mmCIF file of C-alpha atoms and ligand atoms in Angstrom:
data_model
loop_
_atom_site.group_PDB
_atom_site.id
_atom_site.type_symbol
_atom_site.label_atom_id
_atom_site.label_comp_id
_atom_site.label_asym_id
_atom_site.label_seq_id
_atom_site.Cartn_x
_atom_site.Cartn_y
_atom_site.Cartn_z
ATOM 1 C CA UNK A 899 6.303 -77.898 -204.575
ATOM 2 C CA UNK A 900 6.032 -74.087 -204.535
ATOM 3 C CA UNK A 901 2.806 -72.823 -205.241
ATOM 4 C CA UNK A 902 1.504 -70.287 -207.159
ATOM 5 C CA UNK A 903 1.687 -67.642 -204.445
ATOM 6 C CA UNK A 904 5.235 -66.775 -205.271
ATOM 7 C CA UNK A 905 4.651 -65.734 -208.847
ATOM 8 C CA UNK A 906 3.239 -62.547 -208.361
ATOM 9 C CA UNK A 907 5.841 -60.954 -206.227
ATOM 10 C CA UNK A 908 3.559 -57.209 -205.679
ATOM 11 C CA UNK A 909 1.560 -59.540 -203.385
ATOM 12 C CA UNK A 910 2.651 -60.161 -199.892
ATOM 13 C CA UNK A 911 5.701 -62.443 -200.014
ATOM 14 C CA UNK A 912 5.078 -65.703 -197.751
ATOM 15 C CA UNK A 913 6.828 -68.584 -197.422
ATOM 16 C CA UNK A 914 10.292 -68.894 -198.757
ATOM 17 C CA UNK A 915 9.953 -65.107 -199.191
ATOM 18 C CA UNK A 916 8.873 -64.105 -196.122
ATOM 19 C CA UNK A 917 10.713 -61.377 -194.417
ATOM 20 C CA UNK A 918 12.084 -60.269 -198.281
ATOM 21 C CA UNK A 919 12.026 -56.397 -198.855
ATOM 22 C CA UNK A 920 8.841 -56.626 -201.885
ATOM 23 C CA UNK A 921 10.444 -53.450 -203.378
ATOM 24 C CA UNK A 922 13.910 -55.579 -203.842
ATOM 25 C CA UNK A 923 12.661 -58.550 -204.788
ATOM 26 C CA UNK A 924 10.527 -57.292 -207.564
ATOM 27 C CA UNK A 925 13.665 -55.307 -209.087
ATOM 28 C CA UNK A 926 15.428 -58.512 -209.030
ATOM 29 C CA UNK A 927 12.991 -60.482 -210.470
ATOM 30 C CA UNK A 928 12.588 -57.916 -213.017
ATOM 31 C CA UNK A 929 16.308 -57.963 -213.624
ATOM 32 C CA UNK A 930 16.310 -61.573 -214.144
ATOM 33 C CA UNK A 931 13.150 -61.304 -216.288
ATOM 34 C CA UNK A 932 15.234 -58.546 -218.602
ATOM 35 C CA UNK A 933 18.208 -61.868 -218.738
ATOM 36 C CA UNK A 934 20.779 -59.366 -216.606
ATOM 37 C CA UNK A 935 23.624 -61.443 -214.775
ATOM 38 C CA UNK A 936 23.279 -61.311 -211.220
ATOM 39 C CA UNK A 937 26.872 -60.491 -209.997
ATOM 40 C CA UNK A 938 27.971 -61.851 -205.915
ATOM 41 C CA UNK A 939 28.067 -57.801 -204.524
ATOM 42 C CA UNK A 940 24.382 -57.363 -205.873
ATOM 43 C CA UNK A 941 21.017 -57.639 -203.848
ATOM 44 C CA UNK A 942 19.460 -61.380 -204.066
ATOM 45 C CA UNK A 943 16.355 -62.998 -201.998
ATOM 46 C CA UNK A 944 17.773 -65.402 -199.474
ATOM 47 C CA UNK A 945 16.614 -68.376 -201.225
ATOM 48 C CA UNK A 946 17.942 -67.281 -204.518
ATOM 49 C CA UNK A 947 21.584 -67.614 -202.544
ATOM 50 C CA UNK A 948 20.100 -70.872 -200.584
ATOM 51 C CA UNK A 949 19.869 -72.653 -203.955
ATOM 52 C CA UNK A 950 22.592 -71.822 -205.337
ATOM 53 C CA UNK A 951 24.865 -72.621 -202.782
ATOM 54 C CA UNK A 952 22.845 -76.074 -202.636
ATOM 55 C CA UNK A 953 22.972 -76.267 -206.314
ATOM 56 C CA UNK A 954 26.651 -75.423 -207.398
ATOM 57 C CA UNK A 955 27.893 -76.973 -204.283
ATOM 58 C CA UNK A 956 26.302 -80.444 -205.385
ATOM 59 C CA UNK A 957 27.826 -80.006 -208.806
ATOM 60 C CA UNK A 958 31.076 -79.522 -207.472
ATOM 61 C CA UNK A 959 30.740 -82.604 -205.278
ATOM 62 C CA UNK A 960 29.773 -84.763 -208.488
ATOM 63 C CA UNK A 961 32.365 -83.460 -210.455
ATOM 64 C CA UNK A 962 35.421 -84.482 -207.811
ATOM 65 C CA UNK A 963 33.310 -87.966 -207.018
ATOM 66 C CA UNK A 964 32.666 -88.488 -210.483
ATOM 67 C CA UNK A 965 36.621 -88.435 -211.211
ATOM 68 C CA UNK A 966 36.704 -91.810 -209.004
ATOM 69 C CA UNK A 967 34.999 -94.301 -211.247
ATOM 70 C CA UNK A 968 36.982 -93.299 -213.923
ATOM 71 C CA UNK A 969 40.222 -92.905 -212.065
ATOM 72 C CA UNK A 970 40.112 -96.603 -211.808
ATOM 73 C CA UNK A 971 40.671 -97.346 -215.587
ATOM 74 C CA UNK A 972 43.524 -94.984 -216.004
ATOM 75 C CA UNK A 973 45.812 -98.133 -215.493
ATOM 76 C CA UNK A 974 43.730 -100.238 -217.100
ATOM 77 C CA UNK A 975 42.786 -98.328 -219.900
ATOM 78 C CA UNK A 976 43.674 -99.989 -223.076
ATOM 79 C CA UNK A 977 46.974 -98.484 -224.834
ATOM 80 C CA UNK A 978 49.022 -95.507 -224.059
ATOM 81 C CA UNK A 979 47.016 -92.659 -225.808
ATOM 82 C CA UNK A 980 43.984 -93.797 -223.964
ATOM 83 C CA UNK A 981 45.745 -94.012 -220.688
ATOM 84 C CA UNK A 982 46.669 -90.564 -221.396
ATOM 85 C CA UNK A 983 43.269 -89.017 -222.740
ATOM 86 C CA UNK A 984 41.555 -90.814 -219.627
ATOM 87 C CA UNK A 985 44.356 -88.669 -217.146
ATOM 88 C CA UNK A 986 43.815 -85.843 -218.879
ATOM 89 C CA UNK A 987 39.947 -86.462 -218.744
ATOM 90 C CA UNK A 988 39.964 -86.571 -214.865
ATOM 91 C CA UNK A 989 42.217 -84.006 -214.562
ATOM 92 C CA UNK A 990 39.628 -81.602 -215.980
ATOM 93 C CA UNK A 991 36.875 -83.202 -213.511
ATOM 94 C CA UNK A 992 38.794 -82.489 -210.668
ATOM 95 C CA UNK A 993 39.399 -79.064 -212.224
ATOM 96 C CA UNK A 994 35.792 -78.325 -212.412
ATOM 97 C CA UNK A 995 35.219 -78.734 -208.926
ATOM 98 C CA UNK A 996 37.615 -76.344 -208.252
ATOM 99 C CA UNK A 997 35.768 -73.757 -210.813
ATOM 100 C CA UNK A 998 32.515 -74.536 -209.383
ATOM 101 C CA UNK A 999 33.656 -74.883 -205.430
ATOM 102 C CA UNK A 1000 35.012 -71.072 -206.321
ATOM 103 C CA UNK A 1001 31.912 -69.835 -207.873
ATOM 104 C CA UNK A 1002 29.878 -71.255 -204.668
ATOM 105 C CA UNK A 1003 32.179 -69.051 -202.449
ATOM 106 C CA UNK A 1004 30.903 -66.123 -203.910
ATOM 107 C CA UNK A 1005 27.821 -66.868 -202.223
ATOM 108 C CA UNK A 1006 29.254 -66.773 -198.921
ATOM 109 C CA UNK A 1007 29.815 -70.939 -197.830
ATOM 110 C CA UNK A 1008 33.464 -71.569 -197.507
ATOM 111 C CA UNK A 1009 35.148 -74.497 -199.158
ATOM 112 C CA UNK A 1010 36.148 -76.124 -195.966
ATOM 113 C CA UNK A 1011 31.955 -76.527 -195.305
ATOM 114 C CA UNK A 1012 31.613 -77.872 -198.432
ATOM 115 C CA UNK A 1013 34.104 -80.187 -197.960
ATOM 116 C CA UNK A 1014 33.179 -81.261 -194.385
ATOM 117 C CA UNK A 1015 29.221 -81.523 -195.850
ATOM 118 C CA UNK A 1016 30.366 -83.481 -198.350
ATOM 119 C CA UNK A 1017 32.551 -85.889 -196.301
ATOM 120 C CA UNK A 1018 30.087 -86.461 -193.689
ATOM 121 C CA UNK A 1019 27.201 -87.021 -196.224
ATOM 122 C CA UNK A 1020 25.197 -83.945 -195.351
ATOM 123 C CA UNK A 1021 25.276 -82.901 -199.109
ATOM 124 C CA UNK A 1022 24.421 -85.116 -202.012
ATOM 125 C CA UNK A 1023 26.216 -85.355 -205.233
ATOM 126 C CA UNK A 1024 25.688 -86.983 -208.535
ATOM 127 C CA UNK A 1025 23.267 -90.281 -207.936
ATOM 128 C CA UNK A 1026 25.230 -91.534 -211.415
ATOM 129 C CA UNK A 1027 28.569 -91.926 -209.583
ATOM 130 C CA UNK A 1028 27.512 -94.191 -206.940
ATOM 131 C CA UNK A 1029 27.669 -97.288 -209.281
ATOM 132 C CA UNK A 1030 30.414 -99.375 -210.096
ATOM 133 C CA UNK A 1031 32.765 -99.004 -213.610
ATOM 134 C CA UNK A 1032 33.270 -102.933 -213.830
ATOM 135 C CA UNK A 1033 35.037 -103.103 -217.280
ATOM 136 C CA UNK A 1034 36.603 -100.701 -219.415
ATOM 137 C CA UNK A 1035 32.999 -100.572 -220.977
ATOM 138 C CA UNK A 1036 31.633 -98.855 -217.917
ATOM 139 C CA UNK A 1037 34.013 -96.304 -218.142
ATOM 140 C CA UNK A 1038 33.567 -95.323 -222.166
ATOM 141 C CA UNK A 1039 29.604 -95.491 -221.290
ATOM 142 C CA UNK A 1040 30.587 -92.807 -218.413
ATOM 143 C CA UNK A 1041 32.602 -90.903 -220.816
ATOM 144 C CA UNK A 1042 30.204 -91.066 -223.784
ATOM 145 C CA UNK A 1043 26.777 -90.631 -222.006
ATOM 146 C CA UNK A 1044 26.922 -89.271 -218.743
ATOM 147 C CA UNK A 1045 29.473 -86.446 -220.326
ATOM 148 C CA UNK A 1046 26.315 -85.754 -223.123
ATOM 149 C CA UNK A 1047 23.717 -85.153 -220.118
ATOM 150 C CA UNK A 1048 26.042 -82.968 -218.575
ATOM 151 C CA UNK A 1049 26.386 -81.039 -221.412
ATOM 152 C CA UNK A 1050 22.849 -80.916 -222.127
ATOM 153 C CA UNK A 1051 21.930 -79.736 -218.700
ATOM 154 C CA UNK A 1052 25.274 -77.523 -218.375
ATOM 155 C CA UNK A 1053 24.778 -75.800 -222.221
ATOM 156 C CA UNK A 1054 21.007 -74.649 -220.863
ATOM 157 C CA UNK A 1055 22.553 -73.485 -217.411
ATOM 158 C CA UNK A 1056 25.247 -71.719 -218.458
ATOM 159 C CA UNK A 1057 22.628 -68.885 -219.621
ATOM 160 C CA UNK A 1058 21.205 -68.695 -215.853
ATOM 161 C CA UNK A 1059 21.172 -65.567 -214.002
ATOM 162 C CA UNK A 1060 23.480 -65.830 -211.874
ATOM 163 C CA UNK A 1061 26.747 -64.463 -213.395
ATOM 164 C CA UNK A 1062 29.623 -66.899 -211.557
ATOM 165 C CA UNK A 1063 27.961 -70.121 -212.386
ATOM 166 C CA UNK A 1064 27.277 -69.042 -215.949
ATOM 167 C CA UNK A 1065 30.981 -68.433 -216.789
ATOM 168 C CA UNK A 1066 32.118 -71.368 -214.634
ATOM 169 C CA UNK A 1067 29.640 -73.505 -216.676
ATOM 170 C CA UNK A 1068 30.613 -72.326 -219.654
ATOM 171 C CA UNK A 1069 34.414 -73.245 -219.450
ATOM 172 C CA UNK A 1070 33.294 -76.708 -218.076
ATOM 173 C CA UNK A 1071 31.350 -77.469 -221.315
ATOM 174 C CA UNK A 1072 34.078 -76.789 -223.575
ATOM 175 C CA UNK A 1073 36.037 -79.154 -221.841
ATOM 176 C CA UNK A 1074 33.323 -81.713 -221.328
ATOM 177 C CA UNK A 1075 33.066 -81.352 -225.289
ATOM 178 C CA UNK A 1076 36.548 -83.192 -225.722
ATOM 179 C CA UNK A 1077 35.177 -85.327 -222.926
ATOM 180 C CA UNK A 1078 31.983 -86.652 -225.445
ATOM 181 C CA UNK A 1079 34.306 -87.397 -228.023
ATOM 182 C CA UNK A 1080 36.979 -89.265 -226.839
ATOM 183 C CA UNK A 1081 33.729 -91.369 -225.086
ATOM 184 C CA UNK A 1082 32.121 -91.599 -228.301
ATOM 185 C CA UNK A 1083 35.500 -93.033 -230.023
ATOM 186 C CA UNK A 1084 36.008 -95.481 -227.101
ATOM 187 C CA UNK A 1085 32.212 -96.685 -227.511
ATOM 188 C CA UNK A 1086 32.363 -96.503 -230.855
ATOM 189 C CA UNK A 1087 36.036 -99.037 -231.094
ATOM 190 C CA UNK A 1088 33.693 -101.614 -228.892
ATOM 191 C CA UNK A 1089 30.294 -101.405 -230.742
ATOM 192 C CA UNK A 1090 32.179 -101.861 -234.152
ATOM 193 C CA UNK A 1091 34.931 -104.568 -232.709
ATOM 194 C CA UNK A 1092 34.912 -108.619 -231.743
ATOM 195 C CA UNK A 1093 31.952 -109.996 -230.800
ATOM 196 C CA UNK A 1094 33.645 -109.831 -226.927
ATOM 197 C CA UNK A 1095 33.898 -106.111 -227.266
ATOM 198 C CA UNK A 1096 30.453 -105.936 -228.686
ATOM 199 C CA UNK A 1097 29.046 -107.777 -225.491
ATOM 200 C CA UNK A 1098 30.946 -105.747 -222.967
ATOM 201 C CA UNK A 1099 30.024 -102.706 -224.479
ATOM 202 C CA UNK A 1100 26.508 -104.069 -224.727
ATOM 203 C CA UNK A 1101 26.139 -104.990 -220.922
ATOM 204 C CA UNK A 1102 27.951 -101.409 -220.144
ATOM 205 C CA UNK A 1103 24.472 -99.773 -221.263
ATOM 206 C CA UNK A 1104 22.595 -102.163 -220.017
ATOM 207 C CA UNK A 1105 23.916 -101.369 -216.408
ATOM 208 C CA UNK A 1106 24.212 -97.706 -217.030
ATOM 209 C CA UNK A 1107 20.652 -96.897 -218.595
ATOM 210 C CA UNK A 1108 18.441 -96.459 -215.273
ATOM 211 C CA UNK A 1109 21.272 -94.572 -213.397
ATOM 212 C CA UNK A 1110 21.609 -92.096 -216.663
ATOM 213 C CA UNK A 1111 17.867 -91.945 -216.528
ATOM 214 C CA UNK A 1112 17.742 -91.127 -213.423
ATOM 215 C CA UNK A 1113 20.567 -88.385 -213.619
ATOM 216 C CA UNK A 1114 18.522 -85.678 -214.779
ATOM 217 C CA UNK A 1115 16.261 -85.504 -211.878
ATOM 218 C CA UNK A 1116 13.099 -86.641 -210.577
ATOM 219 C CA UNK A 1117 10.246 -86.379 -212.980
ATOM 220 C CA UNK A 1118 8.491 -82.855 -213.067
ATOM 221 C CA UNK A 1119 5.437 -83.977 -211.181
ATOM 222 C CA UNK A 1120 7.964 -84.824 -207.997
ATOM 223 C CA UNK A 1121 10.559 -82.017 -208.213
ATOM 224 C CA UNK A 1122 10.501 -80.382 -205.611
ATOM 225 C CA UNK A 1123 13.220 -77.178 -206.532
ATOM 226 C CA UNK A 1124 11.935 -76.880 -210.224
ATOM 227 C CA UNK A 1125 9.499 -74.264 -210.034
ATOM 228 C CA UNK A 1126 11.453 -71.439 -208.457
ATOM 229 C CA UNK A 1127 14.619 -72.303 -209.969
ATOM 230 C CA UNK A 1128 13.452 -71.555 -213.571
ATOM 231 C CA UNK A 1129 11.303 -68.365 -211.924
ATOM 232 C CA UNK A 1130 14.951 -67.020 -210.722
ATOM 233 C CA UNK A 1131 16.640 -68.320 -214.546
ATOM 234 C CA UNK A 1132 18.985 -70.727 -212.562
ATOM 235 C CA UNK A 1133 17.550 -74.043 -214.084
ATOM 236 C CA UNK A 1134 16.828 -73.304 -218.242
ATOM 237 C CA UNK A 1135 15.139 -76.457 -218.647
ATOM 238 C CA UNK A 1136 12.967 -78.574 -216.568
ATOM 239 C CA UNK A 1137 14.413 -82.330 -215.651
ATOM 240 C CA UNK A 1138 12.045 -83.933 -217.845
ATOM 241 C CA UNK A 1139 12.752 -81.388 -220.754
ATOM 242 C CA UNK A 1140 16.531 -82.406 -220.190
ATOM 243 C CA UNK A 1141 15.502 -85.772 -220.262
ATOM 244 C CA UNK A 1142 14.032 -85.825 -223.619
ATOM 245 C CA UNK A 1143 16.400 -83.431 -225.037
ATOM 246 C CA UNK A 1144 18.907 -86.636 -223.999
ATOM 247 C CA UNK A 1145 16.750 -89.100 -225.315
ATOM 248 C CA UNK A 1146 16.598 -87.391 -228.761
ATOM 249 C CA UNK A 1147 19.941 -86.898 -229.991
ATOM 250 C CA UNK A 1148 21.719 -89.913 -227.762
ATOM 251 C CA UNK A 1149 19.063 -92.817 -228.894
ATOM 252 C CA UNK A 1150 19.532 -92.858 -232.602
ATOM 253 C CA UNK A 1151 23.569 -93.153 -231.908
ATOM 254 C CA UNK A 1152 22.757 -95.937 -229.602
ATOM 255 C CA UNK A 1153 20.483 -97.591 -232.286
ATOM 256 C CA UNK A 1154 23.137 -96.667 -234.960
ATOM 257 C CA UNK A 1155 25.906 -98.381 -233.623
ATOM 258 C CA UNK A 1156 23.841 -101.537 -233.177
ATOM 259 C CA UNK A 1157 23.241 -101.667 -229.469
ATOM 260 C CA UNK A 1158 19.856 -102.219 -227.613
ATOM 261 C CA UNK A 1159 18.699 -100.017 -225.248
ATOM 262 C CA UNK A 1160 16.950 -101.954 -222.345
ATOM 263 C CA UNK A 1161 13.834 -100.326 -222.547
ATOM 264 C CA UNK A 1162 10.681 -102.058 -224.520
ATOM 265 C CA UNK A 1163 8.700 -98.985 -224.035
ATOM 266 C CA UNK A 1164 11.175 -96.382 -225.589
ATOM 267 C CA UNK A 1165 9.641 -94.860 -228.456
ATOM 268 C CA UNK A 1166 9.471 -91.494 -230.221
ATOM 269 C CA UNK A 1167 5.991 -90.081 -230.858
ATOM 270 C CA UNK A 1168 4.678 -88.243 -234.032
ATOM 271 C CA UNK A 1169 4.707 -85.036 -231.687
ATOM 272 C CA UNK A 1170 8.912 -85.468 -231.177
ATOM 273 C CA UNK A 1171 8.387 -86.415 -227.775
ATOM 274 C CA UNK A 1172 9.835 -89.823 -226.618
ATOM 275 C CA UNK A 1173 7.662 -92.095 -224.442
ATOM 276 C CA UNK A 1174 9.704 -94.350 -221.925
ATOM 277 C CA UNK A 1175 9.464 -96.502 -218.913
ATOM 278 C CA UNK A 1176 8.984 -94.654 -215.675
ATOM 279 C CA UNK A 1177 12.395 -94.751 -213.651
ATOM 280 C CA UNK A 1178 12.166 -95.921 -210.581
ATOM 281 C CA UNK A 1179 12.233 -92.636 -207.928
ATOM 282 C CA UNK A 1180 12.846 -95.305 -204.859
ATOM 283 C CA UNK A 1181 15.927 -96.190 -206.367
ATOM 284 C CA UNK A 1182 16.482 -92.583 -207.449
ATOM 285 C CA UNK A 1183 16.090 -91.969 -203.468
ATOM 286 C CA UNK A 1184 17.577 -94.776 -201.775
ATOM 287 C CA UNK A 1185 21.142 -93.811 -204.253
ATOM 288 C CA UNK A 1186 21.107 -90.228 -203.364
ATOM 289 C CA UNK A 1187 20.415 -90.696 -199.758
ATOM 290 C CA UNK A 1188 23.677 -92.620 -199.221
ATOM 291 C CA UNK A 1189 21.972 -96.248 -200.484
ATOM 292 C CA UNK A 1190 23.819 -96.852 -203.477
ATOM 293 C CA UNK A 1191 26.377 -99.847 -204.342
ATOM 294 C CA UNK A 1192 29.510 -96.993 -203.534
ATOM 295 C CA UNK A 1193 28.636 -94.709 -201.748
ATOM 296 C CA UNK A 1194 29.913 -95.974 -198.444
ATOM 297 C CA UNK A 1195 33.230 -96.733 -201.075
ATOM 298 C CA UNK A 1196 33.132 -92.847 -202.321
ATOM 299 C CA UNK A 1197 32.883 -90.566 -199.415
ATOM 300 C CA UNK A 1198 35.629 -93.085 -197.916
ATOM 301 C CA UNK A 1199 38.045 -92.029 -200.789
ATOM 302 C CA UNK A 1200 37.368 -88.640 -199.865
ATOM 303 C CA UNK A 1201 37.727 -88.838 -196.166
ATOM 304 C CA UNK A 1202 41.006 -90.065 -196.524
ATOM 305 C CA UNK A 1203 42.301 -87.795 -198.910
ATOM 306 C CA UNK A 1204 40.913 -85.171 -197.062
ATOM 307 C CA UNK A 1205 43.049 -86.650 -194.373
ATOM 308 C CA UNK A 1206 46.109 -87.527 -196.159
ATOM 309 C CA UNK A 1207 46.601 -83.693 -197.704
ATOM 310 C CA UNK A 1208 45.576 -81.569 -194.325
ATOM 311 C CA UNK A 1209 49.757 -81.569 -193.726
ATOM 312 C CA UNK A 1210 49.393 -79.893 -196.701
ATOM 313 C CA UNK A 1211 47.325 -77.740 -196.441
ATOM 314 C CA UNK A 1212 48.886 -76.679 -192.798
ATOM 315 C CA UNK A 1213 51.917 -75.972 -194.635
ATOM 316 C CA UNK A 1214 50.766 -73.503 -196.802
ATOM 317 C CA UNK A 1215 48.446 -72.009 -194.683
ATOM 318 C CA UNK A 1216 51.970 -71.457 -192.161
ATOM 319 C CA UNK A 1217 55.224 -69.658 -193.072
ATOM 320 C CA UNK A 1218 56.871 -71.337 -190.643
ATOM 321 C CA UNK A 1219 58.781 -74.131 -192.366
ATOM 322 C CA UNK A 1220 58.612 -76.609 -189.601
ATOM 323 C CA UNK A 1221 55.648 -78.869 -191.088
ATOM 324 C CA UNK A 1222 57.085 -82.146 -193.065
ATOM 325 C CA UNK A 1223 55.009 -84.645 -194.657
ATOM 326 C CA UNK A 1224 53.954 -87.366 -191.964
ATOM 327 C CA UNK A 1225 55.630 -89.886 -194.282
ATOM 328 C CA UNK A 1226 58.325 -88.007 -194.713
HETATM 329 N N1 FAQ B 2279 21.699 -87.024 -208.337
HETATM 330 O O1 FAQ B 2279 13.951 -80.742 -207.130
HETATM 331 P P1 FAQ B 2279 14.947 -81.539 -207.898
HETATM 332 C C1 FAQ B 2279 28.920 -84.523 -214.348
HETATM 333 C C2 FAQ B 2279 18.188 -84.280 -205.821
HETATM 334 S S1 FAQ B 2279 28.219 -83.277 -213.407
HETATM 335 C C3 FAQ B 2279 21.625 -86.737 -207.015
HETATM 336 O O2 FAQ B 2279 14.588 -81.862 -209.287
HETATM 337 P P2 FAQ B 2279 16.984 -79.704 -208.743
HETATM 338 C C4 FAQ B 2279 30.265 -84.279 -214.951
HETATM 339 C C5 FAQ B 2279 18.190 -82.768 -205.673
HETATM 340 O O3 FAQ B 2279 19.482 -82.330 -205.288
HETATM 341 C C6 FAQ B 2279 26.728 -84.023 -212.777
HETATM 342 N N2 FAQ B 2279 20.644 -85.963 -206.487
HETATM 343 O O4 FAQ B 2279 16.386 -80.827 -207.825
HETATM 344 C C7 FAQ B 2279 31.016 -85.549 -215.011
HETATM 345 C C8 FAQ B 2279 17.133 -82.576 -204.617
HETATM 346 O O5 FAQ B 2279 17.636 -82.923 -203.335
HETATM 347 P P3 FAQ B 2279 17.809 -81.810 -202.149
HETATM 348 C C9 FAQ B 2279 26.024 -83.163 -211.842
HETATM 349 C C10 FAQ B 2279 19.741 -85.449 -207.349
HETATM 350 O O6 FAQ B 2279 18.182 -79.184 -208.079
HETATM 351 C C11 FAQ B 2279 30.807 -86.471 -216.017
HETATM 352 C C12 FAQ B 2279 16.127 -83.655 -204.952
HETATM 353 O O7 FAQ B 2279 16.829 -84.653 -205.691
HETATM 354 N N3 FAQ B 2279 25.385 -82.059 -212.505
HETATM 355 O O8 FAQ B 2279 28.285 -85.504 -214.476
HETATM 356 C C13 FAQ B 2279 19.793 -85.685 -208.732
HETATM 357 O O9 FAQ B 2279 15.921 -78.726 -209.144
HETATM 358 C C14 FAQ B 2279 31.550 -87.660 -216.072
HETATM 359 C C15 FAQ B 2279 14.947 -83.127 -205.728
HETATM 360 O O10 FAQ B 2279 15.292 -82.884 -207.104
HETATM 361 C C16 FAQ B 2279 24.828 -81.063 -211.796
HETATM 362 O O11 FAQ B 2279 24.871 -81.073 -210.592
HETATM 363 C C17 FAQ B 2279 20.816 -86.504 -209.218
HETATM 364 N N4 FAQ B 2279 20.934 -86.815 -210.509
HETATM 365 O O12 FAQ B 2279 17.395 -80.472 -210.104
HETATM 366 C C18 FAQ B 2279 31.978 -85.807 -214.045
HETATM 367 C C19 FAQ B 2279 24.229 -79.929 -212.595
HETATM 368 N N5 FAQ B 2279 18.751 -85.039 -209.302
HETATM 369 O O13 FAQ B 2279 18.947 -80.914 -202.567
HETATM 370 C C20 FAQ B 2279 32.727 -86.995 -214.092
HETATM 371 C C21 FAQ B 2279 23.619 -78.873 -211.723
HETATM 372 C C22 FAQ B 2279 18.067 -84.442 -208.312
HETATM 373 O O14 FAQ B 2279 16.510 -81.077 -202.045
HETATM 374 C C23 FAQ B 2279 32.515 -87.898 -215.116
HETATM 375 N N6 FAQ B 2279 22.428 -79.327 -211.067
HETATM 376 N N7 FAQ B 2279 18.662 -84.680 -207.140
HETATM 377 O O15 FAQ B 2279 18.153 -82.614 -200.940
HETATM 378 C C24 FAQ B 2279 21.202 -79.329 -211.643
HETATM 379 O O16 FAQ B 2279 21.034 -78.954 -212.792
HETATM 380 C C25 FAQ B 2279 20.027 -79.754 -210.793
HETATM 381 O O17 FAQ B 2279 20.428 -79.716 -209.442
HETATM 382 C C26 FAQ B 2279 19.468 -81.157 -211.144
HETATM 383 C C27 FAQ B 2279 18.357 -81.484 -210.133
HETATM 384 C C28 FAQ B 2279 18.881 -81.133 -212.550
HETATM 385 C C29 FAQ B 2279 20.567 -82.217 -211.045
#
């Protein structure tokens, strides 16, 4: 955790701050304290670019892993429309990368080293999408409930300091908005169908509730970024406040439509706050450290289209008209 030294920046900066020019630093913070965007040209501590990078990189990573779970249904996916919605829906995932992979440029990492960090597992990406969508149920749970913690966590960011992310962030939620309803509709066509639908839809949630639990970070007492990142205005809301903010408009749908959600210790309090069981952080760990049912499956998917579309990239990169496709 970062201590208490770093809040009052007139002192000697240690630490993460070391070496940072105190006269700088304490205009910036005071810029950020007034809510002023920081823009890429302006003056930022090293650490403020260090987590952002780290930050908006990983976001971009879950957004183009998080189109592969879903992919899979488009197929499958019950009907035309749906088929169509669900293309459309990982369209805009992939597009998102691509807004947030260019608003991580800005702070001075190239896309290829995102990329190559990504591909050789050096940089994490959303713990959520390292599961398995088994049934069609899976992938309306993704849509419905992983799309509303995004949301929640991406409506509070989107006022952070920093002015690239911000704007990327807030284009992405407008789009993740259709994203939540055409989730909602799918859950809502199994919760309120045959008793088969009911059941799939049923063992969906029952699958997806510690990974969703999970996706809003490690509790408060464990994070280890939290601190400094709502200091510098880049995270709005702590994980657990995210986590209850979740909990408190996404339960009573659950409950509403009829299904159970598989925790006996979920309850709301007379104080608004909801008490549940503690995830469980080794999980957490073991998934985002490369542990997780796919994600030997994921970063393979990427590899190889990393692979299959360098020709591609050669070709545009060249004038010369020589390059073909290898299958050609
Ligand atoms: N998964 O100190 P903290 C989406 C890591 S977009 C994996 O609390 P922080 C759209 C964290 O990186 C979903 N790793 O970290 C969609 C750190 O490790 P490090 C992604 C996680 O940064 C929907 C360590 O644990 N959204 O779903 C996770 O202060 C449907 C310590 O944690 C974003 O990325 C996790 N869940 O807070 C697409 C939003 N949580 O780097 C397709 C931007 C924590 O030291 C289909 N990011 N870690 O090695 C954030 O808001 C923050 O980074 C948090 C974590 C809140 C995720």
């Amino acid at each position: 955790m970062y201590g208490n030294a770093y809040i009052d920046t007139t002192e000697k900066p240690a630490g993460i701050l070391e070496g940072e020019d105190p006269q700088r630093l304490q205009e910036f913070e005071a810029r950020v304290a007034r809510g002023e965007k920081i823009e890429p040209k302006d003056w930022m501590p090293r650490e403020y670019r260090k987590q952002l990078i780290r930050m908006i990189e990983q976001h971009g990573h879950s957004e183009i892993i998080g189109a592969l779970p879903e992919g899979t249904w488009i197929t499958r996916a019950p009907g035309f429309k749906r088929k169509l919605a669900l293309m459309a829906k990982v369209q805009d995932e992939v597009g998102h990368a691509q807004l947030l992979y260019s608003a991580a440029e800005t702070l001075g990492k190239t896309r290829e080293a995102m990329i190559n960090d990504l591909i050789t597992g050096k940089s994490k990406y959303s713990n959520v999408f390292n599961y398995p969508a088994y049934t069609w149920a899976d992938a309306c749970i993704i849509a419905w409930l992983i799309d509303a913690g995004a949301i929640i966590n991406q409506v509070a960011n989107a006022k952070g300091s920093y002015g690239p992310y911000g704007r990327a962030l807030d284009r992405i939620c407008t789009e993740e908005s259709f994203h939540l309803k055409y989730g909602h509709d799918n859950v809502v066509t199994l919760a309120t169908g045959t008793p088969k639908q009911r059941e799939m839809v049923q063992a969906a949630l029952t699958r997806w509730w510690p990974p969703i639990m999970h996706f809003f970070g490690p509790s408060d007492k464990i994070s280890s970024h939290t601190e400094i990142l709502m200091r510098w205005k880049v995270k709005m809301a702590t994980n657990d406040d995210m986590r209850q903010q979740f909990l408190n408009m996404y339960v009573p749908k659950i409950w509403d439509l009829g299904l159970n959600v598989p925790d006996v210790n979920l309850k709301k309090n007379e104080d608004g706050k909801w008490d549940y069981t503690e995830p469980d952080w080794e999980e957490f760990k073991r998934v985002i450290n490369g542990g997780g049912p796919c994600n030997a499956e994921r970063l393979a998917v990427r590899r190889m289209a990393e692979e299959r579309g360098r020709w591609v990239r050669n070709a545009l990169n060249t004038s010369d008209a020589k390059y073909v496709a290898p299958f050609a």
